[in-house]
GROMACS .gro file of C-alpha atoms in nm:
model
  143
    1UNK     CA    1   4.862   3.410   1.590
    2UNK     CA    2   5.056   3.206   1.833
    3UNK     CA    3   4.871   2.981   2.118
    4UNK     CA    4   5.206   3.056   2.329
    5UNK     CA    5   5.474   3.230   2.303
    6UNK     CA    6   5.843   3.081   2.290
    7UNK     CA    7   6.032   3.136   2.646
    8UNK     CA    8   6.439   3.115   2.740
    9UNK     CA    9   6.488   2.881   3.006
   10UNK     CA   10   6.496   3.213   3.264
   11UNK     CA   11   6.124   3.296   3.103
   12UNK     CA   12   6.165   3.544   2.927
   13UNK     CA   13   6.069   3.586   2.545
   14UNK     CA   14   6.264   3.416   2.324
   15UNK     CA   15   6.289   3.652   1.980
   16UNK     CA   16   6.498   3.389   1.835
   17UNK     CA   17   6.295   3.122   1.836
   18UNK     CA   18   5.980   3.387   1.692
   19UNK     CA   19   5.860   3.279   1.375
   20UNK     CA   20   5.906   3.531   1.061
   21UNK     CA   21   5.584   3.713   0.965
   22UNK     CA   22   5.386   3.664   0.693
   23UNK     CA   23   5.406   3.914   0.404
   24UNK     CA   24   5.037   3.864   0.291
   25UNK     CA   25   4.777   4.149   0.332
   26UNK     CA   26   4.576   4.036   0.605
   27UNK     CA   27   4.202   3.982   0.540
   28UNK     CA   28   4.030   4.303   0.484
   29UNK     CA   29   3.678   4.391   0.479
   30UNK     CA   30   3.743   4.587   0.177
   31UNK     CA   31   3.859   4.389  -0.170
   32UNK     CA   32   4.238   4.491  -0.313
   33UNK     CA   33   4.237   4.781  -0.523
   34UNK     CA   34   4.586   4.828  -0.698
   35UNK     CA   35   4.752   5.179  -0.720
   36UNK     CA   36   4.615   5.310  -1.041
   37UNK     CA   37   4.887   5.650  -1.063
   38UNK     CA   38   5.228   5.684  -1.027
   39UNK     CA   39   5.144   5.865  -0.649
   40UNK     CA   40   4.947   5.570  -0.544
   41UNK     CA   41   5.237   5.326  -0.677
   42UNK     CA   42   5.497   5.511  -0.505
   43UNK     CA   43   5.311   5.543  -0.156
   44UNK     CA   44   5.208   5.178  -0.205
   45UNK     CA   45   5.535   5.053  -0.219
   46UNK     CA   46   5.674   5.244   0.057
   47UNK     CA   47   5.372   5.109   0.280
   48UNK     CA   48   5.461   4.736   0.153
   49UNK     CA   49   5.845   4.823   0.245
   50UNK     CA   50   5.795   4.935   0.622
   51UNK     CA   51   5.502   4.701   0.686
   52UNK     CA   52   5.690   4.422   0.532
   53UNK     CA   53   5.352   4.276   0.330
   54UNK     CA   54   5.367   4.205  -0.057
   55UNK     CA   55   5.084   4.408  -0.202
   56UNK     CA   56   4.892   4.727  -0.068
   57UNK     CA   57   4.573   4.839  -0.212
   58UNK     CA   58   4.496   5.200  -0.224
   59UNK     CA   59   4.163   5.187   0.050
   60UNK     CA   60   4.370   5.004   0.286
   61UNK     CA   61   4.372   5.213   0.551
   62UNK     CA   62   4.732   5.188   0.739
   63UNK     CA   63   4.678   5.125   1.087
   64UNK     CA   64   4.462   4.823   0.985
   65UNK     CA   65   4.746   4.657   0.818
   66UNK     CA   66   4.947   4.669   1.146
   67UNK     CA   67   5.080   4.989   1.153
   68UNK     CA   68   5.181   5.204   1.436
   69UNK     CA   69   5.275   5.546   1.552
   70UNK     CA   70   5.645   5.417   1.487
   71UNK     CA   71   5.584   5.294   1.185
   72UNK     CA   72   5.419   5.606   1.053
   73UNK     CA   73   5.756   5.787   1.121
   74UNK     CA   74   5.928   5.579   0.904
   75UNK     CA   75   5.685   5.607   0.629
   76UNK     CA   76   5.674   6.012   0.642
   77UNK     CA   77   6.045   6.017   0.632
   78UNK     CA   78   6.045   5.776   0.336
   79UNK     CA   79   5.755   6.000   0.189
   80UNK     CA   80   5.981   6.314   0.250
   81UNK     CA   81   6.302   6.116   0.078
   82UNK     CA   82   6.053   6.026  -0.273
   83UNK     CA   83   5.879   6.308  -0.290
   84UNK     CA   84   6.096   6.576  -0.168
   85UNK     CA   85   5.784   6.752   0.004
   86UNK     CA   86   5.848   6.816   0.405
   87UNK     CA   87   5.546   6.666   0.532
   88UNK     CA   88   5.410   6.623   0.889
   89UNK     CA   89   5.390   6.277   1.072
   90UNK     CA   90   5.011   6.376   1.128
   91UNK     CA   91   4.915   6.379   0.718
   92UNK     CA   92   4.927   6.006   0.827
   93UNK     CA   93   4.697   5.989   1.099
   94UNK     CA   94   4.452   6.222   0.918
   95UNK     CA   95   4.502   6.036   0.548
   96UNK     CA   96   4.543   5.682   0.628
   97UNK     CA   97   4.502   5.508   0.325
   98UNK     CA   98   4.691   5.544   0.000
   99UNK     CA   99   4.413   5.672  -0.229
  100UNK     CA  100   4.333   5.930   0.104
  101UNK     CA  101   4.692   6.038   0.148
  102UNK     CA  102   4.796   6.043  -0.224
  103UNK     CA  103   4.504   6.312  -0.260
  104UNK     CA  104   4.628   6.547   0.020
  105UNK     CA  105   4.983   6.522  -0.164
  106UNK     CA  106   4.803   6.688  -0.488
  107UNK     CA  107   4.623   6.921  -0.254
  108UNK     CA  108   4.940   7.070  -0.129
  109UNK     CA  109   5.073   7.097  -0.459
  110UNK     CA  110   4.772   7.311  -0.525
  111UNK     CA  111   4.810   7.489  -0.199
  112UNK     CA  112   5.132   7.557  -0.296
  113UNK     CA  113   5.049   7.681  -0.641
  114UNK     CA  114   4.750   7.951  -0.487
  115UNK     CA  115   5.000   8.071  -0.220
  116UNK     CA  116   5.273   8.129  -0.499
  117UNK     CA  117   5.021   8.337  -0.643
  118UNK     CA  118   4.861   8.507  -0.388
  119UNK     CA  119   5.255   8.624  -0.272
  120UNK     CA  120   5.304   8.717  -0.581
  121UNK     CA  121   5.008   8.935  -0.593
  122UNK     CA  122   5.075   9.086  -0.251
  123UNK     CA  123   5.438   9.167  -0.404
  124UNK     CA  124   5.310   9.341  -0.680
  125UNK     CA  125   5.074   9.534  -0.464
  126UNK     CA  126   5.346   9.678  -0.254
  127UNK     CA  127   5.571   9.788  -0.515
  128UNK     CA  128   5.299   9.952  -0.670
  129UNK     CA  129   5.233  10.126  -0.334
  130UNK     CA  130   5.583  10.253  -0.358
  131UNK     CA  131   5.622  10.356  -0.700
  132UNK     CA  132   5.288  10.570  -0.605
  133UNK     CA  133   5.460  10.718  -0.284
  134UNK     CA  134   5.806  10.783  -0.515
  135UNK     CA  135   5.567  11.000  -0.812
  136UNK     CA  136   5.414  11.209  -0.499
  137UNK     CA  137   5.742  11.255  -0.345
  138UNK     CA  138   5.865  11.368  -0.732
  139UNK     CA  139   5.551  11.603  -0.730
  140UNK     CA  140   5.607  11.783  -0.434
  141UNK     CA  141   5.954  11.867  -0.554
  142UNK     CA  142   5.826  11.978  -0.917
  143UNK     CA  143   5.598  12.175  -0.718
   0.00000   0.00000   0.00000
């Protein structure tokens, strides 16, 4: 942190003269876990990207690290571009580390899979429902 902040001769804030910011994972109260799938390593390294830090472990939860509502857009869309999944800014807020939000990327997947089937189902069901109406249709004209 800075004692003061750097001013332009009219006083205002003087970006220029702003040192850079360190790339190190800030002290955590948790110890660095590294990404142990490919999910993890992918979501990792888009959170070390945007946040501009060199390592991110996967119980690091984002908003600690310095992120922000911003931030989190940036990720998503990033998320969106790797993954190819449309995903909601909010999967961030309610899955903020990587090990957290990795795990409600597999849920989907499996979300996905049960509503495939259960359509699927439903489909069958209604053609059945007119291949029944067709044969009493066909027996009334028999008849």
């Amino acid at each position: 942190l800075l004692k003061t902040l750097p001013l332009t001769p009219n006083g205002k804030l003087d970006r220029k003269a702003l040192p850079e910011p360190d790339q190190v994972r800030p002290e955590m109260a948790q110890a660095y876990i590294a990404p142990s799938n490919d999910v993890e390593r992918k979501l990792s390294g888009i959170w070390c990207d945007v946040l501009c830090l060199n390592r991110v472990g996967i119980h690091d939860n984002f908003f600690d690290l310095g992120g922000n509502s911003l931030l989190a857009i940036q990720v998503i869309e990033r998320v969106r571009q790797v993954f190819g999944d449309d995903i909601s800014v909010i999967k961030l807020f309610q899955y903020p580390t990587v090990s957290s939000f990795a795990g409600s990327l597999k849920d989907r997947a499996g979300d996905q899979v049960r509503l495939y089937r259960v359509e699927n189902r439903a489909k069958a069901r209604r053609e059945a429902i007119i291949r029944r109406k067709e044969q009493k249709k066909e027996n009334k004209i028999i008849v």
